[in-house]
XYZ file of C-alpha atoms in Angstrom:
570
model
C 79.879 -110.439 167.419
C 82.976 -109.084 165.546
C 82.317 -107.924 162.001
C 84.649 -108.996 159.064
C 86.320 -106.159 157.133
C 84.000 -106.732 154.338
C 80.943 -106.404 156.409
C 82.509 -103.334 157.942
C 83.054 -101.631 154.701
C 79.738 -102.677 153.035
C 77.877 -101.323 156.337
C 79.764 -98.030 156.129
C 78.756 -97.510 152.342
C 75.225 -98.296 153.178
C 75.228 -95.853 156.288
C 76.857 -93.105 154.178
C 74.063 -93.820 151.506
C 76.975 -94.215 148.846
C 75.137 -97.521 147.841
C 71.623 -98.903 148.459
C 70.631 -102.239 149.715
C 69.351 -103.196 146.470
C 72.712 -102.340 144.726
C 74.650 -104.411 147.412
C 72.186 -107.485 146.761
C 72.871 -107.230 143.021
C 76.584 -106.991 143.476
C 76.619 -110.193 145.868
C 74.516 -111.971 143.339
C 76.815 -111.144 140.655
C 79.699 -112.100 142.798
C 78.185 -115.345 143.677
C 77.648 -116.334 139.903
C 80.789 -115.121 138.522
C 83.220 -114.396 141.341
C 85.758 -111.716 141.785
C 86.233 -109.050 144.525
C 83.087 -107.314 145.898
C 84.834 -104.080 146.005
C 85.747 -104.232 142.436
C 82.237 -105.475 141.456
C 80.544 -102.354 142.939
C 82.957 -100.251 141.088
C 82.501 -101.913 137.731
C 78.886 -101.990 138.011
C 78.879 -98.197 138.566
C 77.192 -98.416 141.987
C 80.076 -96.839 143.864
C 82.831 -94.501 142.554
C 86.573 -95.569 143.114
C 87.468 -92.381 145.069
C 84.482 -92.928 147.370
C 85.383 -96.354 148.101
C 89.028 -95.736 148.764
C 87.941 -92.869 151.226
C 85.706 -95.331 152.940
C 88.513 -97.953 152.969
C 91.182 -95.527 154.237
C 88.883 -94.351 157.209
C 88.238 -97.955 158.329
C 91.769 -99.108 158.011
C 93.294 -95.866 159.034
C 95.635 -95.934 156.035
C 96.416 -92.612 154.429
C 94.806 -91.974 150.975
C 97.110 -89.928 148.725
C 97.154 -88.278 145.389
C 100.100 -90.049 143.614
C 100.329 -87.491 140.848
C 101.451 -84.796 143.458
C 103.844 -87.221 145.345
C 107.617 -87.167 144.837
C 108.842 -90.482 144.242
C 112.516 -91.183 145.551
C 114.429 -92.614 142.390
C 116.789 -94.573 144.782
C 113.812 -96.443 146.119
C 112.528 -97.470 142.889
C 115.590 -99.923 142.593
C 114.838 -101.747 145.968
C 111.616 -103.460 144.307
C 112.089 -104.908 140.759
C 109.693 -103.912 138.061
C 108.377 -107.475 137.973
C 107.243 -107.422 141.624
C 105.794 -104.003 141.461
C 103.555 -104.810 138.164
C 102.621 -108.281 139.702
C 101.432 -106.950 143.060
C 100.205 -103.626 141.915
C 102.377 -101.543 144.196
C 104.862 -98.660 144.042
C 107.767 -97.944 146.368
C 107.785 -94.155 147.363
C 110.285 -93.456 149.969
C 112.386 -95.042 152.765
C 113.093 -93.786 156.127
C 115.426 -95.871 158.513
C 114.186 -99.520 158.323
C 110.753 -98.672 156.952
C 109.624 -98.328 153.329
C 106.639 -96.655 152.318
C 104.704 -98.257 149.658
C 101.485 -97.042 147.670
C 98.901 -99.870 147.059
C 95.435 -100.106 145.399
C 94.534 -103.249 147.447
C 95.685 -102.953 151.027
C 94.090 -106.239 151.839
C 96.574 -108.150 149.935
C 98.528 -109.585 152.637
C 100.619 -111.739 150.296
C 102.086 -108.844 148.881
C 103.022 -107.046 151.916
C 104.719 -110.454 153.291
C 106.572 -110.673 150.126
C 107.791 -107.199 150.029
C 109.076 -107.523 153.673
C 110.871 -110.756 152.919
C 112.276 -109.327 149.577
C 113.453 -105.998 151.144
C 114.329 -106.898 154.721
C 112.437 -103.578 155.561
C 109.148 -102.687 157.525
C 106.381 -101.790 155.162
C 104.084 -98.683 155.779
C 101.305 -98.480 153.347
C 99.536 -95.550 151.678
C 96.235 -95.841 149.568
C 95.652 -94.640 146.174
C 93.754 -95.760 143.019
C 95.092 -98.554 140.496
C 95.140 -96.228 137.577
C 97.491 -93.780 139.193
C 99.824 -96.900 140.183
C 99.740 -98.044 136.609
C 100.878 -94.830 135.347
C 103.513 -94.157 137.941
C 104.930 -97.653 137.392
C 105.492 -96.835 133.725
C 106.746 -93.350 134.433
C 109.340 -94.219 137.181
C 110.424 -97.632 136.054
C 110.332 -96.388 132.471
C 112.941 -93.630 133.454
C 115.189 -96.219 135.175
C 114.991 -98.524 132.281
C 115.425 -95.572 129.858
C 118.649 -94.582 131.342
C 120.035 -98.221 131.294
C 119.161 -98.447 127.707
C 120.834 -95.176 126.728
C 123.970 -96.558 128.397
C 123.665 -99.940 126.573
C 122.903 -98.249 123.274
C 126.053 -95.865 123.816
C 128.371 -99.020 124.224
C 126.940 -100.491 121.123
C 127.866 -99.314 117.527
C 126.076 -96.213 115.695
C 122.384 -97.427 115.216
C 121.573 -98.995 111.839
C 118.138 -98.325 110.116
C 116.386 -101.652 109.819
C 113.442 -101.788 107.572
C 110.386 -104.191 107.811
C 108.396 -105.188 104.694
C 105.833 -102.481 105.552
C 108.504 -99.735 105.667
C 109.891 -100.411 102.079
C 107.139 -98.420 100.613
C 107.924 -95.302 102.655
C 111.660 -94.515 102.450
C 111.479 -90.818 102.202
C 114.323 -88.831 104.201
C 111.717 -87.762 106.911
C 110.624 -91.525 107.606
C 114.376 -92.666 107.644
C 115.183 -89.883 109.930
C 112.375 -91.013 112.308
C 113.487 -94.640 112.353
C 117.064 -93.602 113.399
C 115.701 -91.607 116.318
C 113.562 -94.630 117.633
C 113.177 -95.191 121.295
C 116.200 -96.814 122.874
C 114.702 -100.484 123.093
C 114.058 -100.450 119.550
C 117.501 -99.379 118.765
C 119.113 -101.644 121.161
C 117.088 -104.771 119.491
C 117.864 -103.555 116.017
C 121.633 -103.409 117.024
C 121.574 -106.932 118.318
C 119.813 -108.251 115.083
C 122.129 -106.254 112.769
C 125.283 -107.192 114.703
C 124.301 -111.022 114.242
C 123.814 -110.546 110.450
C 127.209 -108.661 110.348
C 129.033 -111.541 112.086
C 127.122 -114.004 109.761
C 125.516 -115.854 112.910
C 123.032 -118.464 112.182
C 121.212 -118.291 115.568
C 120.701 -115.573 118.113
C 119.870 -116.792 121.810
C 118.471 -114.141 124.195
C 118.639 -115.843 127.610
C 117.414 -114.525 130.976
C 119.697 -115.357 133.829
C 119.377 -114.662 137.411
C 120.950 -111.207 137.407
C 121.296 -110.349 133.781
C 120.276 -111.145 130.308
C 122.941 -113.157 127.995
C 122.907 -112.652 124.344
C 124.859 -115.216 122.344
C 125.339 -115.665 118.676
C 126.041 -119.162 117.020
C 128.884 -118.325 114.421
C 130.390 -121.049 112.316
C 128.366 -123.585 114.441
C 129.858 -122.543 117.797
C 127.877 -120.379 120.406
C 129.619 -117.221 121.524
C 128.578 -114.717 124.125
C 127.949 -111.322 122.148
C 127.035 -109.093 125.120
C 125.479 -109.158 128.706
C 122.370 -106.769 129.221
C 120.936 -105.537 132.607
C 118.112 -107.966 133.627
C 115.613 -105.047 133.677
C 115.815 -104.623 129.961
C 114.878 -108.308 129.210
C 111.079 -108.090 129.189
C 111.309 -104.943 127.062
C 113.515 -106.644 124.480
C 111.318 -109.695 124.394
C 108.117 -107.497 123.912
C 109.751 -105.751 121.170
C 110.646 -109.009 119.372
C 107.017 -110.202 119.905
C 105.753 -106.889 118.486
C 108.194 -107.600 115.296
C 106.812 -111.116 115.105
C 103.212 -110.215 115.503
C 102.769 -112.317 118.731
C 100.763 -111.863 121.852
C 102.973 -109.634 124.196
C 100.648 -110.496 126.947
C 101.163 -114.184 126.905
C 104.110 -115.190 129.090
C 103.235 -118.771 130.021
C 103.092 -120.562 126.808
C 105.714 -121.098 123.969
C 105.221 -118.992 120.858
C 106.709 -119.112 117.408
C 106.679 -116.304 114.721
C 108.829 -114.703 112.046
C 109.604 -111.363 110.446
C 111.643 -109.983 107.716
C 114.067 -106.994 107.744
C 116.110 -105.158 105.179
C 119.630 -104.960 106.297
C 122.387 -103.639 104.125
C 120.222 -103.719 101.075
C 119.377 -107.406 101.689
C 116.185 -108.985 103.149
C 116.930 -111.247 106.063
C 114.399 -113.749 107.455
C 114.292 -114.198 111.246
C 112.513 -117.304 112.763
C 111.459 -116.638 116.333
C 110.757 -119.147 119.048
C 109.858 -118.091 122.635
C 110.005 -120.356 125.497
C 109.279 -119.658 129.201
C 111.867 -120.370 131.562
C 112.560 -120.185 135.320
C 113.995 -116.631 134.860
C 111.883 -115.360 132.253
C 111.217 -115.995 128.448
C 114.152 -117.378 126.436
C 114.200 -116.129 122.765
C 115.786 -118.271 120.154
C 116.199 -116.675 116.552
C 117.197 -118.472 113.485
C 118.935 -115.882 111.104
C 118.269 -116.881 107.353
C 120.347 -114.452 105.278
C 120.110 -115.368 101.601
C 122.983 -113.091 100.758
C 125.286 -115.561 102.729
C 123.801 -118.812 101.174
C 125.773 -120.767 98.822
C 123.286 -122.690 96.617
C 125.751 -123.891 94.280
C 126.516 -127.718 94.343
C 130.124 -127.245 93.169
C 130.873 -124.562 95.946
C 129.666 -126.633 99.148
C 133.229 -127.927 99.585
C 132.403 -131.367 98.201
C 135.172 -132.660 95.950
C 136.287 -135.584 93.839
C 134.135 -138.921 93.640
C 131.621 -137.581 96.178
C 130.880 -134.428 94.003
C 130.672 -136.416 90.860
C 128.381 -138.960 92.412
C 126.078 -136.254 93.826
C 125.801 -134.573 90.341
C 125.346 -137.963 88.299
C 122.421 -139.112 90.823
C 120.841 -135.780 90.740
C 120.464 -135.944 86.845
C 118.558 -139.366 87.050
C 114.906 -139.212 85.996
C 113.377 -141.038 89.101
C 114.313 -142.564 92.387
C 115.032 -140.953 95.763
C 117.966 -139.121 97.158
C 118.466 -138.743 100.764
C 120.565 -136.170 102.727
C 121.253 -137.168 106.363
C 122.880 -135.555 109.188
C 122.175 -133.867 112.631
C 120.469 -130.499 112.940
C 122.664 -127.793 111.502
C 124.849 -129.962 109.281
C 123.603 -128.212 105.992
C 121.337 -130.792 104.637
C 118.671 -128.438 103.409
C 121.357 -126.260 101.832
C 122.645 -129.300 99.766
C 119.206 -130.166 98.605
C 118.685 -126.473 97.452
C 121.906 -126.615 95.636
C 120.703 -129.761 93.928
C 117.487 -128.315 92.903
C 119.410 -125.406 91.426
C 121.722 -127.537 89.573
C 118.900 -129.528 87.969
C 116.422 -126.751 87.413
C 115.416 -126.158 83.801
C 112.289 -124.719 82.135
C 111.152 -128.179 81.045
C 110.970 -129.637 84.663
C 108.134 -129.117 87.227
C 109.782 -128.860 90.594
C 107.691 -128.593 93.739
C 109.018 -128.532 97.412
C 107.077 -129.104 100.613
C 109.023 -127.662 103.761
C 108.518 -126.744 107.317
C 109.426 -123.869 107.168
C 110.542 -122.568 103.662
C 114.155 -121.435 104.496
C 115.019 -119.688 101.147
C 112.987 -118.470 98.216
C 114.055 -120.342 95.014
C 113.392 -118.439 91.881
C 111.209 -120.515 89.462
C 110.453 -123.414 91.955
C 107.241 -124.092 93.443
C 107.429 -124.138 97.328
C 104.738 -125.117 99.621
C 104.926 -124.314 103.367
C 103.720 -127.348 105.518
C 101.196 -126.341 108.350
C 100.516 -129.455 110.432
C 98.243 -127.672 112.891
C 95.685 -127.311 110.173
C 96.294 -130.886 108.672
C 98.747 -129.732 105.935
C 101.464 -132.349 106.883
C 104.366 -133.433 104.611
C 102.362 -136.723 103.831
C 99.264 -134.767 103.099
C 100.947 -132.220 100.876
C 102.973 -134.922 99.162
C 99.755 -136.628 97.951
C 98.525 -133.256 96.636
C 101.623 -132.621 94.925
C 101.630 -136.005 92.986
C 98.305 -134.670 91.368
C 100.312 -131.685 90.076
C 102.228 -133.565 87.434
C 105.657 -132.882 89.317
C 108.988 -134.003 87.708
C 111.162 -133.354 90.834
C 109.852 -133.245 94.432
C 111.764 -132.077 97.565
C 110.279 -133.070 100.955
C 111.820 -131.171 103.806
C 112.056 -133.918 106.124
C 110.965 -137.476 106.565
C 109.617 -137.707 110.110
C 107.175 -140.539 110.238
C 106.274 -143.649 108.239
C 103.452 -142.038 106.255
C 105.679 -139.551 104.750
C 108.395 -142.126 104.026
C 105.942 -144.568 102.495
C 104.396 -141.795 100.168
C 107.631 -140.340 99.113
C 109.012 -143.997 98.236
C 106.028 -144.654 96.145
C 106.480 -141.340 94.258
C 110.046 -142.451 93.664
C 108.890 -145.762 92.232
C 106.307 -144.066 89.935
C 108.646 -141.978 87.961
C 109.656 -138.988 90.134
C 112.808 -137.752 91.422
C 112.413 -137.139 95.220
C 114.672 -135.350 97.372
C 114.506 -135.390 101.232
C 116.475 -135.388 104.570
C 116.388 -137.728 107.465
C 118.206 -137.640 110.753
C 120.874 -140.270 110.883
C 124.639 -139.761 111.513
C 125.869 -141.976 108.660
C 124.656 -142.822 105.080
C 124.554 -146.735 105.903
C 122.713 -145.811 109.063
C 119.943 -144.251 107.017
C 119.040 -147.721 105.771
C 118.628 -149.148 109.200
C 116.555 -146.241 110.237
C 114.277 -146.567 107.462
C 113.855 -150.317 108.142
C 113.030 -149.363 111.684
C 110.509 -147.079 110.671
C 108.662 -149.986 108.879
C 109.828 -149.709 105.269
C 110.246 -153.155 103.571
C 113.981 -153.710 102.461
C 112.739 -154.477 98.755
C 111.266 -150.998 98.738
C 114.527 -149.398 99.885
C 116.698 -151.190 97.355
C 114.014 -150.283 94.539
C 113.667 -146.696 95.212
C 116.726 -145.194 96.826
C 119.721 -144.263 94.344
C 121.762 -142.123 96.767
C 122.292 -141.496 100.453
C 124.579 -138.623 101.461
C 125.706 -138.014 105.024
C 127.270 -134.638 105.721
C 128.673 -132.283 108.316
C 129.877 -128.631 108.559
C 133.283 -127.978 109.643
C 134.985 -124.613 110.476
C 137.492 -123.482 107.835
C 140.881 -122.303 108.951
C 141.128 -118.525 108.938
C 143.526 -117.456 105.920
C 144.871 -114.528 107.710
C 146.500 -116.532 110.385
C 147.174 -119.957 109.094
C 150.334 -121.842 109.956
C 151.720 -125.363 109.305
C 152.640 -127.922 111.918
C 153.804 -131.541 112.114
C 152.009 -134.430 113.641
C 153.625 -137.593 115.257
C 152.755 -141.237 114.913
C 150.655 -141.149 117.881
C 148.404 -138.603 116.571
C 148.248 -140.115 113.401
C 147.216 -143.413 114.700
C 144.556 -141.801 117.061
C 142.866 -139.922 114.111
C 143.109 -142.911 111.810
C 145.466 -141.681 109.130
C 146.961 -144.622 107.415
C 149.234 -142.785 105.115
C 152.480 -142.631 107.271
C 154.118 -139.977 105.180
C 151.308 -137.641 105.926
C 152.647 -135.281 108.624
C 152.001 -131.607 107.752
C 148.704 -130.159 108.829
C 147.444 -126.511 109.315
C 145.697 -124.418 112.260
C 144.792 -121.023 112.814
C 146.489 -119.175 115.705
C 143.836 -116.441 116.129
C 143.694 -113.084 114.907
C 141.327 -109.833 114.856
C 139.852 -111.055 111.642
C 138.605 -114.303 113.293
C 138.010 -112.917 116.625
C 140.789 -115.021 117.967
C 139.222 -118.400 117.047
C 141.477 -119.205 114.299
C 138.590 -120.054 112.282
C 136.540 -118.262 109.548
C 133.364 -119.655 107.620
C 132.422 -123.272 107.102
C 132.792 -126.053 104.584
C 131.166 -129.271 104.043
C 132.466 -132.880 104.508
C 130.354 -135.764 102.918
C 130.128 -139.457 102.498
C 128.018 -140.412 99.416
C 126.634 -144.023 99.383
C 125.353 -144.867 95.868
C 123.173 -148.003 95.846
C 124.821 -150.255 93.245
C 123.958 -154.074 92.772
C 126.076 -155.369 95.683
C 124.609 -152.785 98.226
C 121.021 -153.603 97.075
C 121.727 -157.186 97.624
C 122.922 -156.420 101.109
C 119.718 -154.703 101.956
C 117.558 -157.135 100.613
C 119.535 -159.613 102.864
C 118.856 -157.547 105.902
C 122.584 -156.843 106.345
C 123.912 -154.765 109.275
C 124.957 -151.128 109.009
C 128.627 -152.233 109.344
C 128.310 -154.735 106.612
C 126.859 -152.096 104.110
C 129.673 -149.682 105.191
C 132.320 -151.976 104.387
C 131.038 -153.012 101.064
C 130.440 -149.271 100.254
C 133.981 -148.333 101.173
C 135.309 -151.343 98.990
C 133.325 -149.759 96.012
C 135.093 -146.311 96.596
C 132.973 -144.624 99.218
C 134.951 -142.120 101.345
C 133.796 -141.790 104.822
C 133.105 -138.444 106.754
C 136.428 -139.169 108.588
C 138.292 -139.777 105.586
C 136.730 -136.926 103.519
C 137.523 -134.636 106.399
C 141.262 -135.704 106.624
C 141.580 -135.001 103.191
C 140.387 -131.492 103.567
C 142.679 -131.060 106.530
C 145.558 -132.002 104.440
C 144.787 -129.428 101.934
C 144.884 -126.915 104.660
C 141.053 -126.062 104.559
C 140.288 -127.131 108.197
C 142.001 -128.621 111.193
C 142.326 -132.340 112.576
C 140.799 -131.054 115.788
C 137.766 -129.888 113.879
C 137.561 -133.117 111.958
C 137.639 -135.239 115.252
C 135.067 -133.083 116.985
C 132.365 -133.500 114.227
C 133.110 -137.153 113.446
C 133.383 -138.607 116.857
C 132.808 -142.233 116.576
C 133.624 -142.524 113.035
C 137.293 -144.113 112.787
C 137.033 -144.395 108.936
């Protein structure tokens, strides 16, 4: 009878009196109960030393046993097998002669690893045996050198490193500690440069995306994504791990999404970074929301709203009770508008409380609550508790479900001013959305005082602005009714705006104030189009109309207005 390899190895261990039959029986029982490799169980239980086991394995399989610490690894061979494969299969490429590559392994019985290496490299594979600890150390040493060289190259291409301080670093700002921070390892410097560059360019988001052969870093500037730089793929895992460390996330978890946050001091200002990590086909994708309070405009008069819209916004904000809704897609500035309203109405005699998920900006003198749905602190639950705190003004970050909507409306009906956001494209559309969520029309007409729909449009760069004339065909397609209106503006692109023709953003808005006529239409279950028509006849400027007015003033372009108000013909 032909013995299996496991039987041959265990017999040799018994014959050499390296282990006893009693120890083998205990190891087999342990394996039966908890699983695992018998060889590793014998080592873990202390019945056999790893070196003795490797010698036995080497003799039986006729695979040379080497001391990896005394072996010269060919740096060119390291590049043949990616670090991810090397770590996954616990192997290290050592040298290459002709069509054969020599690989150090700790487990020569892993035939899948050998087959994959053959398929990956196209070479024949010769195995040598060593212990797993030596392989771990060698992977870090040799792949670390390769990565370090690439990092140094990347860092040299970037700007001079900037010192970024975490909240923990602030207490220790001695010259010695600052000097140490500027001399951090290259991966720390490279990550810091990406973050500081995003802040300098006033990006709202950073995307670090693993591609097939490289890592792409993109910034969202003025609402548009732009490629910031391309990094070698071998750096991706190190950059992600650095961000996880800064966010206090689990660096070993690569299969599940993770969310975190951290705060850094950049150019004497604290900047919040919200982190979202998502596993993808080529690695973990990182999304970072940049919340720089120094760039925030929390003044209702400086958001770009003008004329009747701004007056309606201020007038309704000063009402003692009722509900004000801001609507629009993600990234349209709804929360900033609500923050600006809170700043506008804030006074020592008012108790203002907010419930947000998450808190985007710290508002001085205002009580802010961070929702935590995973432990039961939902918007609806927090709102019920806030009502017992004798508030005058309540801000609810977002109305996501009927329970939150129902509680918020009841708060508005019982003498509180409630501010919130809802995801609809137009102000009249918010009425239809609330009815679809299950709210009775009479509650809408009784509680809502104003609905504002808004968008953010890019401003024309002042450094390269020039005028041009439009013809009747363009005027008709855009929906401009004034035939005398022909002169508009655009940016031709310059260094100041990075060739885009735009610099900064401004808001456009449509404000629906619920007067007696609008309330009557809501009670009669009128359509969104009927409500919009009545609102326009009462003086409401639509998003498209407000945008065209700003284009006429030279603040933005017609192309930008059309882009953000698709489907709205005024």
